[in-house]
XYZ file of C-alpha atoms in Angstrom:
622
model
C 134.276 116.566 119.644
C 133.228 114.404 122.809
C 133.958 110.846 123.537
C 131.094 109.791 121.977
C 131.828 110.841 118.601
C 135.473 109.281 118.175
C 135.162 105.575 119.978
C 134.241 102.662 117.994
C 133.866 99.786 119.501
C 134.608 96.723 117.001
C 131.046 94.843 115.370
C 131.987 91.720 117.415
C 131.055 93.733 120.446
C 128.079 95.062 118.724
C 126.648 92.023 118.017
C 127.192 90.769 121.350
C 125.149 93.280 122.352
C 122.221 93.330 119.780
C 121.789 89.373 120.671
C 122.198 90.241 124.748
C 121.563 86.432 125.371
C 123.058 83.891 126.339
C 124.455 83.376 122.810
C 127.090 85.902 123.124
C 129.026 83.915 125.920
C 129.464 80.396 124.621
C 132.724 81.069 125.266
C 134.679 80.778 128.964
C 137.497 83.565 128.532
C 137.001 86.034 126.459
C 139.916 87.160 124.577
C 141.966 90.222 125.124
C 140.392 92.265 122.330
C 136.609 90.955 122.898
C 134.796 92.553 125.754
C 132.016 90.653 127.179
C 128.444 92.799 127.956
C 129.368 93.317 131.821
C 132.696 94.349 130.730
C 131.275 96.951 128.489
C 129.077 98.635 131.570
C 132.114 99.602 133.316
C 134.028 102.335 131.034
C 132.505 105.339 129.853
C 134.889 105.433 126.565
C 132.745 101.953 126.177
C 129.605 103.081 127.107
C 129.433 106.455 124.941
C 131.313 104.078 121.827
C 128.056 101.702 122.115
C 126.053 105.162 122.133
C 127.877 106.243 119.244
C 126.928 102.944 117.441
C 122.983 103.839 117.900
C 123.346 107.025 116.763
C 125.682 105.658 113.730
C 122.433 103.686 112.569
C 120.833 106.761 111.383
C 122.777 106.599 108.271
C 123.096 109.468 105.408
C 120.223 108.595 102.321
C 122.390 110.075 99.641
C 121.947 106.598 97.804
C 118.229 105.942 98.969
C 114.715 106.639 96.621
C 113.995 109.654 98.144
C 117.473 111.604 96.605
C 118.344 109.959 93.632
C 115.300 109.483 91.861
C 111.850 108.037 93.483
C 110.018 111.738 93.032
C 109.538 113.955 89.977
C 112.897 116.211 90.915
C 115.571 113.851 90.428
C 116.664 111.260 87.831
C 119.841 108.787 88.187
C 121.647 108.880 84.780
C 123.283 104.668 85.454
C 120.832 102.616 84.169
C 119.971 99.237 86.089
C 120.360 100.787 89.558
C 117.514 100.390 92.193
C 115.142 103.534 91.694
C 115.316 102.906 88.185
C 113.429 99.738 88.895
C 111.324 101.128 91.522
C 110.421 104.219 88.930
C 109.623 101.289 86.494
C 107.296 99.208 89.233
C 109.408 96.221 88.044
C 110.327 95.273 92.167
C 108.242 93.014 94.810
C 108.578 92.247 98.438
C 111.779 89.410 97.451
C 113.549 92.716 96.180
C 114.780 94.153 99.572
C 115.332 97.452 98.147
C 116.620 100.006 101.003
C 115.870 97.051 103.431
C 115.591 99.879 106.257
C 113.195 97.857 108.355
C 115.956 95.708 109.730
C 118.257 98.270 110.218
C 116.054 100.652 111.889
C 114.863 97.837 114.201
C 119.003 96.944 114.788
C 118.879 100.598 116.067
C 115.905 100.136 118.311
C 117.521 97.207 120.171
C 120.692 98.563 120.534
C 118.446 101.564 121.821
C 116.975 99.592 124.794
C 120.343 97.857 125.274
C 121.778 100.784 125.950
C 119.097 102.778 128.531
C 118.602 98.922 130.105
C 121.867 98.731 130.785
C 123.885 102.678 131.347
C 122.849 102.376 135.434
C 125.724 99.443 135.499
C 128.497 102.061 135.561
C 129.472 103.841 138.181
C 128.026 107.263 139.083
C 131.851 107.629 139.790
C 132.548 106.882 136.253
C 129.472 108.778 134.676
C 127.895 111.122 136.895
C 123.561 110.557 137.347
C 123.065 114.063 135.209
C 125.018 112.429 132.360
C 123.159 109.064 132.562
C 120.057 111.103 132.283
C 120.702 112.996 129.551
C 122.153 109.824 127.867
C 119.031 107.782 128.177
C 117.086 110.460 126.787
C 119.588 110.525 123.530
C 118.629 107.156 123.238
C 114.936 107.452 123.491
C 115.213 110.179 120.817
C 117.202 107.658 118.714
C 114.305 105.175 119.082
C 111.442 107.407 118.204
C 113.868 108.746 115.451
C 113.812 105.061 113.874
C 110.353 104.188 114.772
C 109.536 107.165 112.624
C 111.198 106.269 109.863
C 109.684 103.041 110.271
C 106.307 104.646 110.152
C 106.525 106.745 107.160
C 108.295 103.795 104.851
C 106.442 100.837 105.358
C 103.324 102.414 107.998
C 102.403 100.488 111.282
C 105.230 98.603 113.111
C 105.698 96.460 115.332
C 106.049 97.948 118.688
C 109.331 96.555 121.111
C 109.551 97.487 124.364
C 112.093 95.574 126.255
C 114.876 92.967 125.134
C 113.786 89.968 123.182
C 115.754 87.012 124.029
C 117.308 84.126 121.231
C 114.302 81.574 121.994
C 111.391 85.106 121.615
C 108.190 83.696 119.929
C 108.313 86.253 117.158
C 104.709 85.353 116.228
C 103.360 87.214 119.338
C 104.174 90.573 118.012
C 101.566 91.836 115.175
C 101.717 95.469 113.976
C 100.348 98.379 116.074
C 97.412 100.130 114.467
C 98.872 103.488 113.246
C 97.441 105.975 115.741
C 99.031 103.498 118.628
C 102.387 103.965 116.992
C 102.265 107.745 117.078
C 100.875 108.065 120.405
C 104.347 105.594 121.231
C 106.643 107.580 118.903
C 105.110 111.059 120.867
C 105.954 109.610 123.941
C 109.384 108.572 123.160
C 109.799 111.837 122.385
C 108.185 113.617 124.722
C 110.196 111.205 127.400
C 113.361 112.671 125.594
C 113.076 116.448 125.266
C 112.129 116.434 128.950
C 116.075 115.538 129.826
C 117.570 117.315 126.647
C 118.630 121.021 126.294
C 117.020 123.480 123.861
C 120.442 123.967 122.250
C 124.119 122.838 123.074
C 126.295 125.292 124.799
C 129.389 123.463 123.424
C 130.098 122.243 119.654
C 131.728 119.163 120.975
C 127.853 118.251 121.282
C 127.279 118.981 117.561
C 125.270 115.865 116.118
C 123.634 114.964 119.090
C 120.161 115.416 119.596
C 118.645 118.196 121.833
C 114.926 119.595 122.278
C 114.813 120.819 119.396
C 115.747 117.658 117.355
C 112.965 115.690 119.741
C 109.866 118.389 119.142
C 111.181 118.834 115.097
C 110.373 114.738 114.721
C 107.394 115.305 116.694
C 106.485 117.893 113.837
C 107.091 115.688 111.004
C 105.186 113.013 112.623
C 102.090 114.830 113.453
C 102.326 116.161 109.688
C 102.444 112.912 108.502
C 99.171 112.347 110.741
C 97.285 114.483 109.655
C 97.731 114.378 105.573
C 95.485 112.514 103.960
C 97.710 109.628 103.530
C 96.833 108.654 107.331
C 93.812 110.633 107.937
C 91.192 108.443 106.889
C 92.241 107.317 103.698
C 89.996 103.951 102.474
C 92.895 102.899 100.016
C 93.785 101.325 103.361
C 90.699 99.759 104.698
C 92.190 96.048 104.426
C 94.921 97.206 106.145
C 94.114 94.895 109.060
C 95.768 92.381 111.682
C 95.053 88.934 110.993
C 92.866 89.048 114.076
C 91.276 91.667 112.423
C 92.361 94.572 114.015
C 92.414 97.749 111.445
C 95.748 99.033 111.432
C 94.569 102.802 109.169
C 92.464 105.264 110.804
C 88.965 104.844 108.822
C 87.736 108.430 109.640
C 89.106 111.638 108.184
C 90.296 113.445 111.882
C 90.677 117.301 111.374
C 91.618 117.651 114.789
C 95.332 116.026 113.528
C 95.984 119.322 111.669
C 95.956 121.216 115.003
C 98.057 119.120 116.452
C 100.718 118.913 113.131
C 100.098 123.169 113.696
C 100.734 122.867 117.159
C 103.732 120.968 117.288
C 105.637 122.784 114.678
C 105.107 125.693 116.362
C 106.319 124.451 119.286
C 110.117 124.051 117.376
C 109.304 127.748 116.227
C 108.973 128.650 119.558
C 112.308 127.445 120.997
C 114.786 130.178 121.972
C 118.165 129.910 120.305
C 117.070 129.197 116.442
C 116.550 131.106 113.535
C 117.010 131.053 109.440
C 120.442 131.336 108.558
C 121.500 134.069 106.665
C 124.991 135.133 105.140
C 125.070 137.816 107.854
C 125.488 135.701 110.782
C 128.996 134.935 108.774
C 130.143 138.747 109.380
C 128.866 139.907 105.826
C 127.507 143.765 105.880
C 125.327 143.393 103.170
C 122.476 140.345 102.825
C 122.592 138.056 100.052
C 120.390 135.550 99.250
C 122.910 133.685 97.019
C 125.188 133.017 100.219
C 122.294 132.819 102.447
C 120.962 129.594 101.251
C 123.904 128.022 99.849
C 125.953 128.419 103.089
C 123.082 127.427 105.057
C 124.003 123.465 104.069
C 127.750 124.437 104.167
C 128.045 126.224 107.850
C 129.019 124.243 110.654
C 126.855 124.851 113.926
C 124.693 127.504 112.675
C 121.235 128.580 113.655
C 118.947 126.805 111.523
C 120.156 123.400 111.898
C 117.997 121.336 114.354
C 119.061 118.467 113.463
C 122.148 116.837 111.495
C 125.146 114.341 111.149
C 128.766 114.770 111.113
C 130.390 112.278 109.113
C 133.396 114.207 107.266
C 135.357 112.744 104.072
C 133.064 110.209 103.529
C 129.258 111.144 102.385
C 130.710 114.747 101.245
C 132.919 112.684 98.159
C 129.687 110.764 97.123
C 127.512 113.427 97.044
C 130.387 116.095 95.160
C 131.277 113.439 92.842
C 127.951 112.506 91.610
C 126.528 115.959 91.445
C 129.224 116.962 89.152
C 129.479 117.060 85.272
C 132.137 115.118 83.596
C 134.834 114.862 82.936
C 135.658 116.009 87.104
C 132.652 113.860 88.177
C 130.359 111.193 87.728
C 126.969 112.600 86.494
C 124.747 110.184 87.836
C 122.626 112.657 90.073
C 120.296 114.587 88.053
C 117.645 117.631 88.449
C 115.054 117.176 86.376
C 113.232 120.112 83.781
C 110.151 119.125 86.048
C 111.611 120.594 89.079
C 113.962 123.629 87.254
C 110.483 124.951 85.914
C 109.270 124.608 90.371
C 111.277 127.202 90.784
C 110.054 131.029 90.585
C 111.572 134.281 89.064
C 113.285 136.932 90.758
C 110.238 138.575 90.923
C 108.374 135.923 92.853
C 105.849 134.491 90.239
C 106.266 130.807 88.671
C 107.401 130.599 85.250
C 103.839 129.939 83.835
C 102.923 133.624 85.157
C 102.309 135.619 82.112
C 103.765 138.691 84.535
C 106.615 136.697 85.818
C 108.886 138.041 82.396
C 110.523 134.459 81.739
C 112.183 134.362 78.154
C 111.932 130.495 77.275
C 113.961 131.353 73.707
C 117.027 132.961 73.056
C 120.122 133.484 75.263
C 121.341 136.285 77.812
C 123.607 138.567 76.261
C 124.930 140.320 79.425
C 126.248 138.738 83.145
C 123.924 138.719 85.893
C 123.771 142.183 87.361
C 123.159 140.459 90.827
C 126.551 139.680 91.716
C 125.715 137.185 93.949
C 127.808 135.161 95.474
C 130.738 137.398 93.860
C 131.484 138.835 97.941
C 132.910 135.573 98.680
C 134.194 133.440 95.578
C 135.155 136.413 93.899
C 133.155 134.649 90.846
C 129.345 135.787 89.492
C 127.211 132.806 90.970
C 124.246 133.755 88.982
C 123.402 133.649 85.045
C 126.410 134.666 82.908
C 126.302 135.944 79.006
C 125.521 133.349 77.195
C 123.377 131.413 79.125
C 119.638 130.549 77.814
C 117.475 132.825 78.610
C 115.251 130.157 80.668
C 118.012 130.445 83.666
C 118.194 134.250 83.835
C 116.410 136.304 86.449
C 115.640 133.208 88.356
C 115.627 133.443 92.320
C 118.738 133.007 94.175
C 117.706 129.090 95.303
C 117.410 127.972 91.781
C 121.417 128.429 91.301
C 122.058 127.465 94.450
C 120.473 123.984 93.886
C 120.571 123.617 89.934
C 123.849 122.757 87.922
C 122.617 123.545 84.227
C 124.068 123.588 80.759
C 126.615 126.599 80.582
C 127.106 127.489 84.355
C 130.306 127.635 85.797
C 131.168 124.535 87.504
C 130.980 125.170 91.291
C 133.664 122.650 92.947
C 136.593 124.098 90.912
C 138.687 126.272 92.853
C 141.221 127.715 90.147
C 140.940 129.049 86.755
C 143.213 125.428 85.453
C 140.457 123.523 87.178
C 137.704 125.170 85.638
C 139.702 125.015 82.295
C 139.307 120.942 83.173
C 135.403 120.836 82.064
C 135.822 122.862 79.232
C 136.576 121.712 75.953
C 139.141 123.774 74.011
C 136.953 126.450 72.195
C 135.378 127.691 76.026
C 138.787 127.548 78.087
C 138.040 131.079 79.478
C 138.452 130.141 83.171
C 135.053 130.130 83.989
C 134.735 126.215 83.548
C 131.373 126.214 82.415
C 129.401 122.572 82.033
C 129.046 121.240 78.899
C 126.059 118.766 78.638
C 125.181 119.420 74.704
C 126.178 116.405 72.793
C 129.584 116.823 71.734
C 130.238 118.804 75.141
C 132.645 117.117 77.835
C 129.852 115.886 79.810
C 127.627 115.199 76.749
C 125.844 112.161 74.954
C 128.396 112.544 72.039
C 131.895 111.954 74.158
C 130.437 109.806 77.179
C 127.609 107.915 75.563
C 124.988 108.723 78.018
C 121.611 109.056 77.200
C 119.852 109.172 80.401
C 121.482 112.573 81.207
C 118.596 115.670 81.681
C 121.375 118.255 81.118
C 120.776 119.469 84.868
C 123.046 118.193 88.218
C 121.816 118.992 91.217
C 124.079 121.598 93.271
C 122.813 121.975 96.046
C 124.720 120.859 99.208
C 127.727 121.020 96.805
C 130.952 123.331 98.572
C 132.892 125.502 96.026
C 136.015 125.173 98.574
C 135.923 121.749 96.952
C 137.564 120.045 94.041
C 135.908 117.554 91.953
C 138.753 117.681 90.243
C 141.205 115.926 92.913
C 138.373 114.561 94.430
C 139.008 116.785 97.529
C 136.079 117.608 99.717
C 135.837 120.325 102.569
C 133.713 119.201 105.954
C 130.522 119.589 106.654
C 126.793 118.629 108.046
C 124.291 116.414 106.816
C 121.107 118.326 107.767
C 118.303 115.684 108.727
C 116.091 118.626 110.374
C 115.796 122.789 109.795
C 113.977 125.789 111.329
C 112.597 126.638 107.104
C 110.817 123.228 107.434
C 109.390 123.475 110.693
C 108.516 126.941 109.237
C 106.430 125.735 106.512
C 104.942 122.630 108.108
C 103.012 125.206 110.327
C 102.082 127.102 107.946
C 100.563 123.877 106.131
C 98.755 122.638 108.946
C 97.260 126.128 110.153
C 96.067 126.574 106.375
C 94.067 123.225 106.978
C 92.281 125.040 109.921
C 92.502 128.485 110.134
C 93.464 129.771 106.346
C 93.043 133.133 107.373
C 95.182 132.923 110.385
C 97.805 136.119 109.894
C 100.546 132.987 110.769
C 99.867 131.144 107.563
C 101.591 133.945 105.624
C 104.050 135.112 108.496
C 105.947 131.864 108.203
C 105.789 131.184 104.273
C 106.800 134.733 104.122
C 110.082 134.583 106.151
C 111.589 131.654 103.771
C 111.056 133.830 100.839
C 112.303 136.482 102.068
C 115.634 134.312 102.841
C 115.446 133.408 99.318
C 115.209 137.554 98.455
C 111.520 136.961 96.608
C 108.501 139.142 97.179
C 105.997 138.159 99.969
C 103.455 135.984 98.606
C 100.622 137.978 99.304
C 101.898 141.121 97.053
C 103.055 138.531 94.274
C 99.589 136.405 94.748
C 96.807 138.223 96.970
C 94.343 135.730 95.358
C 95.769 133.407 97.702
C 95.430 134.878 101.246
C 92.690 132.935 103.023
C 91.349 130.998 100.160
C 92.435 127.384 101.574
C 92.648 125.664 98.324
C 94.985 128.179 96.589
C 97.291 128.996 99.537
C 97.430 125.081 100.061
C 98.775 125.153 96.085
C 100.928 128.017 96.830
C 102.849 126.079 100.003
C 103.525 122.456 98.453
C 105.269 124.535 95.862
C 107.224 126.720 98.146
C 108.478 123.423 100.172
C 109.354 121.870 96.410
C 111.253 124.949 95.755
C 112.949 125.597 99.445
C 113.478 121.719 100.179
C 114.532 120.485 96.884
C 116.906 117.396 96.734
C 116.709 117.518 100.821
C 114.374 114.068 100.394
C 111.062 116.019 100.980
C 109.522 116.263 98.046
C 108.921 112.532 97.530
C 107.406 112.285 101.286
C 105.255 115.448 100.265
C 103.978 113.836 97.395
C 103.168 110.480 99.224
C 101.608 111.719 102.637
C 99.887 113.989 100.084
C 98.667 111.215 97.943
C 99.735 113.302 95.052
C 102.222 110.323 93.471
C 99.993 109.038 90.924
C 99.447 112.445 89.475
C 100.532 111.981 85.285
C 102.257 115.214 85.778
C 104.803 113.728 88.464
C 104.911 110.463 86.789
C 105.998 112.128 83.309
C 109.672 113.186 83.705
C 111.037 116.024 81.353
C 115.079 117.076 80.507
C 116.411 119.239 78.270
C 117.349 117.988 74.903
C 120.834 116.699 75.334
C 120.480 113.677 72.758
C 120.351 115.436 69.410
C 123.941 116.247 67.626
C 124.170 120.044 68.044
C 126.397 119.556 64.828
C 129.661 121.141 67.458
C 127.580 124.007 68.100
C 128.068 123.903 71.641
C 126.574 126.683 73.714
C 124.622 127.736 70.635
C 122.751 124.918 69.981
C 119.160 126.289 70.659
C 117.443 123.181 70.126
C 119.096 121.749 73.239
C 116.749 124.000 75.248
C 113.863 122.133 74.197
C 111.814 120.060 76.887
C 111.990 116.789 75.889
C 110.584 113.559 77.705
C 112.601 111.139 79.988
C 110.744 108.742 80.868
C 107.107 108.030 81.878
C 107.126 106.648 85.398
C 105.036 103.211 86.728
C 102.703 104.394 89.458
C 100.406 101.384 91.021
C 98.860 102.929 94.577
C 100.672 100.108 96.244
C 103.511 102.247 96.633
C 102.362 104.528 98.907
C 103.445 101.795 101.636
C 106.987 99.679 101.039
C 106.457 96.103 101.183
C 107.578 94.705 103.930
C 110.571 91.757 102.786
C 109.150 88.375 102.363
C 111.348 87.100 104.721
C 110.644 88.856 107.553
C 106.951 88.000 106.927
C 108.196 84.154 106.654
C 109.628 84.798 110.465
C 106.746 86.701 111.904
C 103.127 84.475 111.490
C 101.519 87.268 113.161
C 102.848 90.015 110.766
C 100.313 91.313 107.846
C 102.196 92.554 104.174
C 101.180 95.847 103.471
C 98.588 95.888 101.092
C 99.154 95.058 97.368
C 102.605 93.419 98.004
């Protein structure tokens, strides 16, 4: 791995930097272990360290709203933490909760810092081609955090240059929302011109490319063009206090074309395509494998863009995805999102053809085998299981950790033995989340638990056990996605175009379910249904990835009753040491009923940042 990934420069030199005023040399000698700016501008380890620290701002969201709890597919089992407020509308704009407008903004400075200020070094030092390409990592690491900016709290304020310590703040109002994706495109488009496709070289891994600059550029034109932007009047006070509107006021169908455009631009990049377990050396394809070791496979195909950060993210994210008594618990699937997912056949549970059994349990192993090539363990349904989880597609036991499955991050028969109580030591280490089971109610005195963890993302060369975790990505972008955002946005425009099914067709067939027009022919060219038919197959495909909860805001679908009402199994009542028997834990019973007020489409902004800014409008509501 290059330079750039392993130096750290200490966070007096970073904020040094950040200020790049005056403040930062009060002092006449610096000492030996302080750098001053001009120092910093004359070593590459220094230089690519400070790029390293932009980049580092990205961060990982495995604690933020959109994984652990803000949409209808997760629920965190702790009481009192953050998205259990949020989910319960008791926060304001004094709450700072996931305060990512400052960081973001500590990311654009740093940023401009950076491209202002890489020309200082010698060409001797770094050669003119490797300035270039730097400046453009930067400029994709600005529109990366103006974006997020944009879809958490809408129009921003727009920086261009260094502000110094003595900056009126209260010249810079918000940017009316079309000016800050015609800035975000051009930061983009500024980027990609200097940046390769792909990287010849894994010591590049984790650093943007192309592909990463026109896959933002296809999540922002998205964004554009749903109906959250695209002339919605829930945001017709939305104004400057000069009265500028900041919210287009007129639906624009034109932004679909450019959402379709744009994501098939990605699709049309040489070098990428959906993962499958055959690019690993397997003969035979399994869908199983496919899609788990999609998330697990270092440098593969599909990946567009991601970050490497091993042993740290990888133990919070194994740990609280797994049953007790090996883990924590705390990151639950919810019934709402188990029933997204379709049968082996292709058809949603609710099908009357799709043959789900919603009573009764399996009395044979899952003839499947998946996953068996490589673990040498049946990944899918086992005897014994409820019926509801048999026959499911491969994705749903990739991404779904349910009562009775054998626990994934166990890598010997003793460590398996570890989450079983006595009476089901068979090796097999299946989770226990009826009552008086090891990760029930009963022994841990948990009733927020939905008797579902979600698996995805989870390696089963780990152990939960030890607390040992093996390496790998954090996906932020993927080919599937890019995949089905052009099929969205040509369905808005063209729902007969032959491409609408191409695409959505590919990630099922990844997944090893029928094409959708065999399953559902009802659906080919009629806009409405096909449009039902995709937000499901991104729900499905992108579960737990942080999509569903921007799908269901840019959609304005949040204050739906059926998203706000959040089933589980029934892991409260005594099953009377039943265990695995207990029918009446299969039994959808309610959560919780979720506070929606339309105000949340938009994050407020934090009262003290207002209290800074004069010129700076709260979003409204807040």
């Amino acid at each position: 791995m290059n330079n750039i990934f392993k130096n750290i420069l200490l966070g007096s030199i970073a904020l040094c930097l950040l200020l790049s005023g005056p403040g930062c040399k009060y002092l006449d000698v610096a000492p030996d272990n302080l750098l001053t700016s001009d120092m910093l501008w004359e070593t590459r380890a220094n230089a690519e360290g400070y790029l390293n620290q932009v980049y580092g701002r990205i961060g990982i969201p495995a604690d933020d709203y959109t994984m652990l709890g803000g949409s209808d597919e997760t629920s965190c089992s702790i009481p009192g933490v953050n998205v259990r407020h949020m989910t319960s509308g008791n926060w304001n704009a004094q709450s700072n909760y996931w305060y990512y407008w400052g960081q973001n903004y500590a990311g654009i400075r740093q940023s401009i810092v950076f491209e202002q200020n890489i020309d200082k070094i010698s060409d001797v030092v770094i050669g003119a081609d490797l300035k270039k390409q730097y400046k453009a990592e930067a400029l994709f690491l600005r529109g990366w955090f103006y974006w997020k900016l944009l879809r958490q709290y809408g129009p921003f304020v727009k920086i261009t240059g260094q502000l110094s310590l003595n900056e009126d703040y209260n010249k810079y109002p918000r940017a009316p929302f079309n000016e800050c994706v015609e800035h975000i495109n051009d930061l983009l488009d500024r980027a990609a011109a200097n940046l390769p496709a792909t990287w010849s070289s894994s010591s590049n891994y984790g650093r943007a490319n192309k592909a990463s600059c026109l896959a933002v550029k296809s999540q922002l034109t998205l964004w554009a063009a749903s109906p959250l932007w695209n002339g919605n009047p829930r945001f017709a006070s939305l104004k400057n206090k000069d009265g500028v509107a900041l919210a287009p006021s007129q639906y624009d169908v034109n932004k679909w074309r450019a959402a379709a455009n744009a994501a098939k631009a990605v699709i049309d990049l040489t070098g990428y395509r959906l993962f499958t377990n055959l690019d690993e050396g397997d003969s035979q394809f399994d869908p199983y494998l496919s899609f788990r070791n999609l998330f697990l496979t270092n440098w593969n195909t599909e990946i567009l863009f991601s970050t490497n950060m091993a042993g740290s993210w990888q133990w919070g994210h194994e740990v609280r995805c797994a049953p007790k008594p090996g883990g924590y618990d705390m990151q639950n699937a919810t019934q709402n999102v188990v029933d997204a997912f379709y049968m082996r056949n292709g058809r949603t549970i609710d099908d009357p053809l799709s043959q789900y059994v919603e009573t009764g349990f399996v009395q044979v192993d899952d003839p499947a085998n998946w996953g068996k090539s490589k673990d040498g363990l049946n990944r899918g349904y086992v005897k014994g299981n409820a019926n509801m989880y048999a026959n499911r597609e491969a994705r749903f036991y990739v991404s779904i950790q349910y009562n009775g499955k054998p626990v994934l991050p166990a890598l010997t028969q003793d460590d398996r033995n570890f989450f079983s109580s006595d009476v089901n030591k068979d090796g097999t280490g299946r989770a226990e989340f009826y009552y008086s089971g090891k990760s029930g109610v009963g022994v841990n005195n948990n009733g927020d638990i939905t008797g579902y963890d979600v698996l995805k993302n989870v390696s089963p060369a780990s152990n939960i056990r030890t607390s040992a975790v093996v390496y790998r990505p954090f996906i932020h972008l993927r080919l599937a996605e890019m995949y089905l955002n052009y099929a969205e946005a040509l369905n808005e425009i063209e729902p007969n175009n032959p491409d609408v099914l191409k695409y959505v067709n590919l990630v099922r067939q990844r997944a090893g379910v029928p094409d959708l027009q065999v399953v559902y022919p009802a659906a080919v060219g009629n806009q409405n249904e096909m449009r039902k038919r995709l937000l499901q197959e991104r729900q499905v495909e992108l579960a737990f990835e942080g999509d569903r909860y921007f799908t269901l805001i840019r959609r304005l679908m949040m204050n739906d009753s059926k998203v706000q009402t959040i089933y589980r199994m029934n892991t409260i009542t005594n099953d009377g040491n039943q265990g695995f028997a207990f029918t009446d834990f299969n039994k959808r019973t309610l959560l919780q009923t979720r506070v929606w007020n339309d105000k949340m489409y938009l994050f407020p902004i934090a009262q003290s940042d207002i209290d800074k800014n004069a010129s700076l409008v709260q979003n409204p509501g807040w």
